[in-house]
């Protein structure tokens, strides 16, 4: 009975979402206040029904109701409780429902936090969010009903959740990423509202910014978790693969950064409005395209388990409607808001504009690289893959100017500045960074490599100049606690990028990777560490069997650590999974992964020495925290 | 007019996305198709075993659940004089694999046990089950990745085998 009620909730939600996207429009057209005002209760109502549907689906997982096809395919009785609670978004139908659920959490937040918005603006925002909701409800109901039953005969036990997904990192990775992706629907709706209202007196940039910041923070967290998960779960020791789906999340991330900074420019200087609005649209558009790339299976990726080409067409149609409508509105209305923009030499807005253009070109170069295999195959019927060489050669140089300009911006005033002044303020720091970058690797490792010096000096430069900015701001205000939240957020986020750049540089050039064959009792040395393969035993988990190795790591005679990498074979789908064992540290990780068993109790073993790898995630976490702190700042209250 | 550029760009990109949906990104054409089956020597067998008959070379493993599903299909496949079903066991313990075949039934004319993984490397096996169709001269004619079931058999393999016979 319950699953049928769940389906009914989805239908009701769909109908209310349709009303939410139609009624206020008619109200605006025919000046019916009551119809306009219906936007709020309708938005709350359809959100309520989507939340109810989610609860019912979760219940069928908890109660092992395998008459529900979706539960039977993605859960089984032996699955641990934590995974049952999260398995509901492990498949296609559930993750679509998760998408609607999160969109509606955002919709409710907009309704609750928008007392200061004029109704004409808010109604438009809710209409657009309603259209997107209705589209996803429609998709769910037509192609991917999660409440389908196996009746009258149903399996006694379910299959299993994809073993790769049975992991804490993966429990939280998709929701965080979705909160980010879907959150960009709010700036999208705000931008379309601002465009159609075309009232230059409306401070839409101020209103939009906190929404962008929060979405961006969650997107960052989602990407970090994905990267961290890939690092310890996939057993290749990598933290970024330029996989199509990673790229799909990275493009909105880059555009999100551009948007955050442009919104400040629009807010403070009333300039570059048309570009800002375009970016607000693009961030969400690329989130949608990202969702399309993951769900349609149009490209091969580590996320291929989530794909199904038959649904691709439906998704593409929805994408076409929403995106072309949005961009058409932009085409029709943008010129009304296109106030002549004057950007003076060496002003903060000029630095922002230059960085934004580089970020946009960087994002598009990634998009091109991601889609290129597809385009190539369409023209030549041949397969190619685009990977590290392209992205590193094209994207990294494009980011250099952005990284160099980034810490400078906050030290430069809005409006005209003299170039000499800027040089005087921070020229010395530039030289110091360069020296540090050249000397440190030489002293520590006797290495002199140009890319290392370049990467490190950019990292040091960002940290030093940001530190100086912070110091100046604190001195001007009198105390650290007098700083505005916006300033604290900015400093934290900028410093985070510095930390990230240093981490990426060091781990890329100083990591050591060894693939060896080891038998029990053998030992090997990696960097300063001695690694001993102590023992191997068979293990048995709730839904898998496997082997667990026991390794010890010793820096010196006294200090030893035990690591237990595993090889698991999951019973239901029969897949093998590598559970790595990592000795984590602020300065370095030591990473062990069991490969394949060979004869005579020998195994292939993969050993990595990963210096500074944690700095990458630490830096990204600082960026996310910075964005969140800036979002709660006072500047945004109208 | 310039404000319409984004929508024009998007529409042209979506043409590619539309067309791209018709492609299968998983399909990786084997480089062996049209080539001589790679040489090997295992359990007193060599690649000469392929000569004279059309061969289905099925690569499987005991730990692979999909292979067990597929196994039912091979067991029920009527043997004909002109077609031989040979299997290549992938990354298993030889005795365990033999025991598995005794227990579940052995539809194969011969089974090669590739405990070292060398043959599988030579044949470019990236996952099991994989099935090759090899013609009477020992040339690889087709590679199928994934389970062979009735649909695959009727639509792809059987027409090809008929043609080769």
Coordinates of N, CA and C in Angstrom, one line a residue, chain B:
Chain B
X1 N 21.8 41.9 -31.0 CA 22.0 40.5 -31.6 C 23.0 39.7 -30.8
X2 N 24.0 40.3 -30.3 CA 25.1 39.5 -29.7 C 24.6 38.7 -28.5
X3 N 23.5 39.2 -27.9 CA 23.0 38.5 -26.7 C 22.3 37.2 -27.1
X4 N 22.2 36.9 -28.4 CA 21.6 35.6 -28.8 C 22.7 34.6 -29.1
X5 N 23.9 35.0 -29.1 CA 25.0 34.1 -29.4 C 25.0 32.9 -28.4
X6 N 24.8 33.1 -27.1 CA 24.8 31.9 -26.2 C 23.7 30.8 -26.6
X7 N 22.5 31.3 -27.0 CA 21.5 30.3 -27.3 C 21.9 29.5 -28.6
X8 N 22.5 30.3 -29.6 CA 22.9 29.6 -30.8 C 24.0 28.6 -30.5
X9 N 25.0 29.0 -29.7 CA 26.0 28.0 -29.4 C 25.4 26.8 -28.7
X10 N 24.5 27.0 -27.7 CA 23.9 25.9 -27.0 C 23.2 24.9 -28.0
X11 N 22.4 25.5 -28.9 CA 21.7 24.7 -29.8 C 22.6 23.8 -30.7
X12 N 23.7 24.4 -31.1 CA 24.6 23.6 -31.9 C 25.3 22.5 -31.1
X13 N 25.6 22.8 -29.8 CA 26.2 21.8 -29.0 C 25.2 20.6 -28.8
X14 N 23.9 21.0 -28.7 CA 23.0 20.0 -28.4 C 22.7 19.1 -29.6
X15 N 23.0 19.6 -30.8 CA 23.0 18.7 -31.9 C 23.9 17.5 -31.7
X16 N 25.1 17.9 -31.3 CA 26.1 16.8 -31.0 C 25.7 15.9 -29.9
X17 N 25.1 16.4 -28.9 CA 24.6 15.6 -27.8 C 23.6 14.6 -28.3
X18 N 22.7 15.2 -29.1 CA 21.6 14.4 -29.7 C 22.1 13.2 -30.5
X19 N 23.0 13.5 -31.4 CA 23.6 12.5 -32.3 C 24.4 11.5 -31.4
X20 N 25.1 12.1 -30.4 CA 26.0 11.2 -29.6 C 25.2 10.2 -28.8
X21 N 24.0 10.5 -28.5 CA 23.2 9.5 -27.8 C 23.1 8.2 -28.5
X22 N 23.1 8.2 -29.8 CA 23.0 7.0 -30.6 C 24.2 6.2 -30.6
X23 N 25.4 6.8 -30.2 CA 26.6 6.0 -30.2 C 26.7 5.2 -28.9
X24 N 27.4 4.1 -28.9 CA 27.6 3.4 -27.6 C 29.0 3.6 -27.2
X25 N 29.2 4.3 -26.0 CA 30.6 4.6 -25.6 C 31.3 3.4 -25.1
X26 N 30.5 2.3 -24.7 CA 31.1 1.1 -24.1 C 31.7 0.3 -25.2
X27 N 31.2 0.4 -26.5 CA 31.7 -0.5 -27.5 C 33.1 -0.1 -27.8
X28 N 34.0 -1.1 -27.6 CA 35.4 -0.9 -27.9 C 35.7 -1.9 -29.0
X29 N 35.8 -1.5 -30.2 CA 36.1 -2.5 -31.2 C 37.4 -3.2 -31.0
X30 N 37.5 -4.5 -31.0 CA 38.7 -5.3 -30.7 C 39.7 -5.1 -31.9
X31 N 40.9 -4.9 -31.5 CA 41.9 -4.8 -32.5 C 42.3 -6.2 -33.2
X32 N 41.7 -7.2 -32.5 CA 42.1 -8.6 -33.0 C 41.2 -9.0 -34.2
X33 N 40.0 -8.3 -34.3 CA 39.1 -8.7 -35.3 C 39.8 -8.7 -36.7
X34 N 39.7 -9.8 -37.4 CA 40.3 -9.9 -38.7 C 41.8 -10.3 -38.6
X35 N 42.3 -10.5 -37.4 CA 43.6 -11.0 -37.2 C 43.7 -12.5 -36.9
X36 N 44.8 -13.0 -37.0 CA 45.0 -14.4 -36.5 C 44.9 -14.5 -35.0
X37 N 44.3 -15.5 -34.5 CA 44.2 -15.6 -33.0 C 45.6 -15.8 -32.4
X38 N 45.9 -15.0 -31.4 CA 47.2 -15.0 -30.8 C 47.7 -16.4 -30.4
X39 N 48.9 -16.7 -30.6 CA 49.5 -18.1 -30.3 C 49.5 -18.3 -28.8
X40 N 49.4 -19.6 -28.4 CA 49.6 -19.9 -27.0 C 50.0 -21.4 -26.9
X41 N 50.4 -21.8 -25.7 CA 50.7 -23.2 -25.5 C 50.3 -23.4 -24.0
X42 N 49.3 -24.3 -23.9 CA 48.8 -24.5 -22.5 C 48.1 -25.8 -22.4
X43 N 48.3 -26.6 -21.4 CA 47.8 -27.9 -21.2 C 47.9 -28.7 -22.5
X44 N 49.1 -28.7 -23.1 CA 49.3 -29.5 -24.3 C 48.5 -29.0 -25.5
X45 N 47.8 -27.9 -25.3 CA 47.0 -27.3 -26.4 C 47.8 -26.1 -27.0
X46 N 47.6 -25.9 -28.3 CA 48.1 -24.7 -28.9 C 46.9 -24.1 -29.7
X47 N 47.2 -23.0 -30.4 CA 46.2 -22.3 -31.2 C 45.7 -23.1 -32.4
X48 N 46.5 -24.2 -32.6 CA 46.1 -25.1 -33.7 C 44.7 -25.7 -33.5
X49 N 44.3 -25.7 -32.2 CA 43.0 -26.3 -31.9 C 41.8 -25.6 -32.6
X50 N 42.1 -24.3 -33.0 CA 41.0 -23.6 -33.6 C 40.8 -24.0 -35.1
X51 N 41.8 -24.7 -35.7 CA 41.8 -24.9 -37.1 C 40.7 -25.9 -37.5
X52 N 40.0 -25.7 -38.6 CA 39.1 -26.7 -39.2 C 37.6 -26.6 -38.7
X53 N 37.4 -25.9 -37.6 CA 36.0 -25.7 -37.1 C 35.9 -24.3 -36.7
X54 N 34.6 -23.9 -36.8 CA 34.3 -22.5 -36.2 C 34.3 -22.7 -34.7
X55 N 35.0 -21.8 -34.0 CA 35.2 -21.9 -32.6 C 34.5 -20.7 -31.9
X56 N 33.9 -21.0 -30.8 CA 33.5 -20.0 -29.8 C 34.4 -20.1 -28.7
X57 N 35.2 -19.1 -28.4 CA 36.1 -19.1 -27.3 C 35.5 -18.2 -26.2
X58 N 35.1 -18.9 -25.1 CA 34.4 -18.2 -24.0 C 35.3 -18.1 -22.8
X59 N 35.5 -16.8 -22.4 CA 36.4 -16.6 -21.3 C 35.6 -16.4 -20.0
X60 N 35.9 -17.1 -19.0 CA 35.0 -17.1 -17.8 C 35.9 -17.3 -16.5
X61 N 35.2 -17.1 -15.4 CA 35.9 -17.3 -14.1 C 34.9 -17.8 -13.1
X62 N 35.3 -18.5 -12.1 CA 34.4 -19.0 -11.1 C 33.8 -17.9 -10.2
X63 N 34.6 -16.9 -10.0 CA 34.2 -15.8 -9.1 C 33.3 -14.8 -9.8
X64 N 33.0 -15.0 -11.1 CA 32.2 -14.0 -11.8 C 30.8 -14.5 -11.9
X65 N 29.9 -13.7 -11.3 CA 28.5 -14.1 -11.2 C 27.8 -14.1 -12.5
X66 N 28.2 -13.1 -13.4 CA 27.6 -13.0 -14.7 C 27.9 -14.3 -15.5
X67 N 29.2 -14.8 -15.3 CA 29.6 -16.0 -16.0 C 28.7 -17.2 -15.6
X68 N 28.2 -17.2 -14.4 CA 27.4 -18.3 -13.9 C 26.0 -18.3 -14.6
X69 N 25.5 -17.0 -14.8 CA 24.2 -16.9 -15.6 C 24.5 -17.3 -17.0
X70 N 25.6 -16.9 -17.6 CA 25.8 -17.3 -18.9 C 26.0 -18.8 -19.1
X71 N 26.6 -19.4 -18.1 CA 26.9 -20.8 -18.1 C 25.7 -21.7 -18.5
X72 N 24.5 -21.2 -17.9 CA 23.3 -21.9 -18.2 C 23.0 -21.9 -19.7
X73 N 23.3 -20.8 -20.3 CA 23.1 -20.7 -21.7 C 23.9 -21.7 -22.5
X74 N 25.2 -21.8 -22.1 CA 26.1 -22.7 -22.9 C 25.7 -24.1 -22.7
X75 N 25.3 -24.4 -21.4 CA 24.9 -25.8 -21.2 C 23.7 -26.3 -22.1
X76 N 22.8 -25.3 -22.4 CA 21.7 -25.7 -23.2 C 21.9 -25.5 -24.7
X77 N 23.1 -25.1 -25.1 CA 23.4 -24.9 -26.5 C 23.6 -26.2 -27.2
X78 N 22.8 -26.5 -28.2 CA 23.0 -27.8 -28.9 C 24.3 -27.8 -29.7
X79 N 25.1 -28.8 -29.4 CA 26.4 -28.9 -30.1 C 26.2 -29.3 -31.6
X80 N 26.8 -28.7 -32.5 CA 26.8 -29.2 -33.9 C 28.2 -29.6 -34.3
X81 N 28.3 -30.4 -35.3 CA 29.5 -31.0 -35.7 C 30.6 -29.9 -36.1
X82 N 30.0 -28.8 -36.6 CA 30.9 -27.8 -37.2 C 31.3 -26.7 -36.3
X83 N 30.8 -26.7 -35.1 CA 31.0 -25.6 -34.1 C 31.6 -26.2 -32.9
X84 N 32.7 -25.7 -32.4 CA 33.2 -26.2 -31.1 C 33.3 -25.0 -30.1
X85 N 32.9 -25.4 -28.9 CA 32.9 -24.4 -27.8 C 34.1 -24.7 -26.9
X86 N 35.0 -23.7 -26.9 CA 36.2 -23.9 -26.1 C 36.2 -22.8 -25.0
X87 N 36.7 -23.1 -23.8 CA 36.6 -22.1 -22.8 C 38.0 -21.7 -22.3
X88 N 38.2 -20.5 -21.9 CA 39.4 -20.0 -21.3 C 39.1 -19.6 -19.9
X89 N 39.7 -20.2 -19.0 CA 39.4 -19.9 -17.6 C 40.4 -18.8 -17.2
X90 N 39.8 -17.8 -16.5 CA 40.6 -16.5 -16.3 C 40.9 -16.4 -14.8
X91 N 42.1 -16.3 -14.4 CA 42.5 -15.9 -13.0 C 41.9 -16.8 -12.0
X92 N 41.9 -18.1 -12.1 CA 41.4 -19.0 -11.1 C 42.4 -20.0 -10.7
X93 N 42.1 -20.6 -9.6 CA 42.9 -21.8 -9.2 C 42.5 -22.9 -10.1
X94 N 43.4 -23.7 -10.7 CA 43.1 -24.7 -11.7 C 42.1 -25.8 -11.2
X95 N 42.5 -26.3 -10.0 CA 41.7 -27.4 -9.4 C 40.3 -26.9 -9.0
X96 N 40.3 -25.7 -8.5 CA 39.0 -25.1 -8.1 C 38.1 -25.0 -9.3
X97 N 38.6 -24.5 -10.4 CA 37.9 -24.3 -11.6 C 37.4 -25.6 -12.2
X98 N 38.3 -26.6 -12.1 CA 37.9 -28.0 -12.6 C 36.7 -28.5 -11.8
X99 N 36.8 -28.3 -10.5 CA 35.8 -28.8 -9.6 C 34.5 -28.1 -9.9
X100 N 34.6 -26.8 -10.2 CA 33.4 -26.0 -10.5 C 32.7 -26.6 -11.7
X101 N 33.5 -26.9 -12.7 CA 32.9 -27.5 -14.0 C 32.3 -28.8 -13.7
X102 N 32.9 -29.6 -12.8 CA 32.3 -30.9 -12.5 C 30.9 -30.7 -11.9
X103 N 30.9 -29.8 -10.9 CA 29.7 -29.5 -10.2 C 28.5 -28.9 -11.0
X104 N 28.9 -27.9 -11.8 CA 27.8 -27.2 -12.6 C 27.6 -27.8 -14.0
X105 N 28.4 -28.7 -14.4 CA 28.3 -29.2 -15.8 C 29.3 -28.5 -16.7
X106 N 29.8 -29.3 -17.7 CA 30.9 -28.9 -18.5 C 30.5 -28.9 -20.0
X107 N 30.1 -27.8 -20.6 CA 29.6 -27.8 -21.9 C 30.8 -27.7 -22.9
X108 N 32.0 -27.6 -22.4 CA 33.1 -27.2 -23.3 C 33.8 -28.4 -23.9
X109 N 34.3 -28.3 -25.2 CA 35.1 -29.4 -25.8 C 36.4 -29.4 -25.1
X110 N 37.0 -28.2 -24.8 CA 38.2 -28.2 -24.1 C 38.3 -26.9 -23.2
X111 N 39.0 -27.0 -22.1 CA 39.1 -25.8 -21.3 C 40.6 -25.4 -21.1
X112 N 41.0 -24.2 -21.3 CA 42.4 -23.8 -21.1 C 42.4 -23.0 -19.8
X113 N 43.3 -23.4 -18.9 CA 43.4 -22.8 -17.6 C 44.6 -21.8 -17.6
X114 N 44.2 -20.5 -17.6 CA 45.2 -19.5 -17.8 C 45.5 -18.9 -16.4
X115 N 46.2 -19.7 -15.6 CA 46.4 -19.2 -14.2 C 47.4 -18.1 -14.2
X116 N 48.3 -18.0 -15.1 CA 49.3 -17.0 -15.2 C 48.7 -15.7 -15.7
X117 N 47.6 -15.8 -16.4 CA 47.0 -14.6 -17.0 C 47.6 -14.2 -18.3
X118 N 48.6 -15.0 -18.8 CA 49.3 -14.5 -20.0 C 48.5 -14.6 -21.3
X119 N 47.7 -15.6 -21.4 CA 46.8 -15.8 -22.6 C 45.8 -14.6 -22.6
X120 N 45.3 -14.4 -21.4 CA 44.3 -13.3 -21.4 C 44.9 -12.0 -21.7
X121 N 46.1 -11.7 -21.3 CA 46.8 -10.5 -21.7 C 46.9 -10.5 -23.3
X122 N 47.3 -11.6 -23.9 CA 47.5 -11.6 -25.3 C 46.2 -11.4 -26.0
X123 N 45.1 -11.9 -25.5 CA 43.8 -11.7 -26.1 C 43.1 -10.4 -25.7
X124 N 43.8 -9.6 -24.9 CA 43.2 -8.3 -24.6 C 41.9 -8.4 -23.8
X125 N 41.9 -9.3 -22.8 CA 40.7 -9.5 -22.0 C 40.7 -8.4 -20.9
X126 N 39.6 -7.6 -20.9 CA 39.5 -6.6 -19.9 C 38.5 -6.9 -18.8
X127 N 37.7 -7.9 -19.1 CA 36.7 -8.3 -18.1 C 36.0 -9.6 -18.6
X128 N 35.4 -10.4 -17.7 CA 34.7 -11.6 -18.1 C 33.2 -11.4 -17.8
X129 N 32.3 -12.1 -18.5 CA 32.6 -13.0 -19.6 C 32.9 -12.2 -20.9
X130 N 33.8 -12.8 -21.7 CA 34.0 -12.3 -23.0 C 34.0 -13.5 -24.0
X131 N 33.5 -13.3 -25.1 CA 33.4 -14.5 -26.1 C 33.9 -14.1 -27.4
X132 N 34.8 -14.9 -28.0 CA 35.4 -14.6 -29.3 C 34.8 -15.6 -30.3
X133 N 34.5 -15.2 -31.5 CA 34.2 -16.1 -32.6 C 35.4 -16.2 -33.5
X134 N 35.9 -17.4 -33.7 CA 37.1 -17.6 -34.5 C 36.8 -18.6 -35.6
X135 N 37.2 -18.2 -36.8 CA 36.8 -19.0 -38.0 C 37.7 -20.2 -38.2
X136 N 37.4 -21.0 -39.3 CA 38.1 -22.3 -39.5 C 39.6 -22.1 -39.7
X137 N 40.0 -20.9 -40.2 CA 41.4 -20.7 -40.4 C 42.1 -20.2 -39.2
X138 N 41.4 -20.0 -38.1 CA 42.0 -19.5 -36.9 C 42.1 -18.0 -36.8
X139 N 41.2 -17.3 -37.6 CA 41.2 -15.8 -37.6 C 40.1 -15.4 -36.6
X140 N 40.3 -14.4 -35.8 CA 39.3 -13.8 -34.9 C 38.3 -13.0 -35.8
X141 N 37.0 -13.4 -35.7 CA 36.0 -12.7 -36.5 C 35.2 -11.7 -35.7
X142 N 35.1 -12.0 -34.4 CA 34.2 -11.1 -33.6 C 34.5 -11.3 -32.1
X143 N 34.3 -10.2 -31.4 CA 34.5 -10.3 -29.9 C 33.2 -9.7 -29.3
X144 N 32.6 -10.5 -28.4 CA 31.5 -10.0 -27.6 C 31.8 -9.9 -26.2
X145 N 31.6 -8.6 -25.6 CA 31.9 -8.4 -24.2 C 30.6 -8.5 -23.4
X146 N 30.6 -9.2 -22.3 CA 29.4 -9.4 -21.5 C 28.7 -10.7 -21.8
X147 N 27.6 -10.8 -21.2 CA 26.8 -12.1 -21.2 C 26.3 -12.4 -22.6
X148 N 26.5 -13.7 -23.0 CA 25.8 -14.1 -24.2 C 24.4 -14.7 -23.8
X149 N 23.3 -14.2 -24.3 CA 22.0 -14.8 -24.0 C 21.3 -15.0 -25.3
X150 N 20.0 -15.4 -25.3 CA 19.3 -15.8 -26.5 C 19.3 -14.6 -27.5
X151 N 19.1 -13.4 -27.0 CA 19.0 -12.2 -27.9 C 20.4 -12.0 -28.6
X152 N 21.5 -12.1 -27.9 CA 22.8 -11.9 -28.5 C 23.0 -13.0 -29.5
X153 N 22.7 -14.2 -29.1 CA 22.9 -15.4 -29.9 C 22.1 -15.3 -31.2
X154 N 20.8 -15.0 -31.1 CA 20.0 -14.9 -32.3 C 20.4 -13.8 -33.2
X155 N 20.7 -12.6 -32.6 CA 20.9 -11.4 -33.4 C 22.3 -11.3 -34.0
X156 N 23.3 -11.7 -33.2 CA 24.7 -11.4 -33.6 C 25.4 -12.7 -33.9
X157 N 25.5 -13.6 -32.9 CA 26.5 -14.7 -33.0 C 26.0 -15.7 -34.1
X158 N 24.7 -16.2 -34.0 CA 24.3 -17.2 -34.9 C 24.4 -16.8 -36.4
X159 N 23.9 -15.6 -36.8 CA 24.1 -15.3 -38.2 C 25.6 -15.3 -38.6
X160 N 26.4 -14.8 -37.7 CA 27.9 -14.8 -38.1 C 28.4 -16.2 -38.2
X161 N 28.0 -17.1 -37.3 CA 28.5 -18.5 -37.3 C 28.0 -19.2 -38.6
X162 N 26.7 -19.0 -38.9 CA 26.2 -19.6 -40.1 C 27.0 -19.2 -41.3
X163 N 27.3 -17.9 -41.3 CA 28.1 -17.4 -42.5 C 29.4 -18.0 -42.6
X164 N 30.1 -18.2 -41.4 CA 31.4 -18.8 -41.4 C 31.4 -20.3 -41.7
X165 N 30.3 -20.9 -41.3 CA 30.2 -22.4 -41.6 C 30.0 -22.6 -43.1

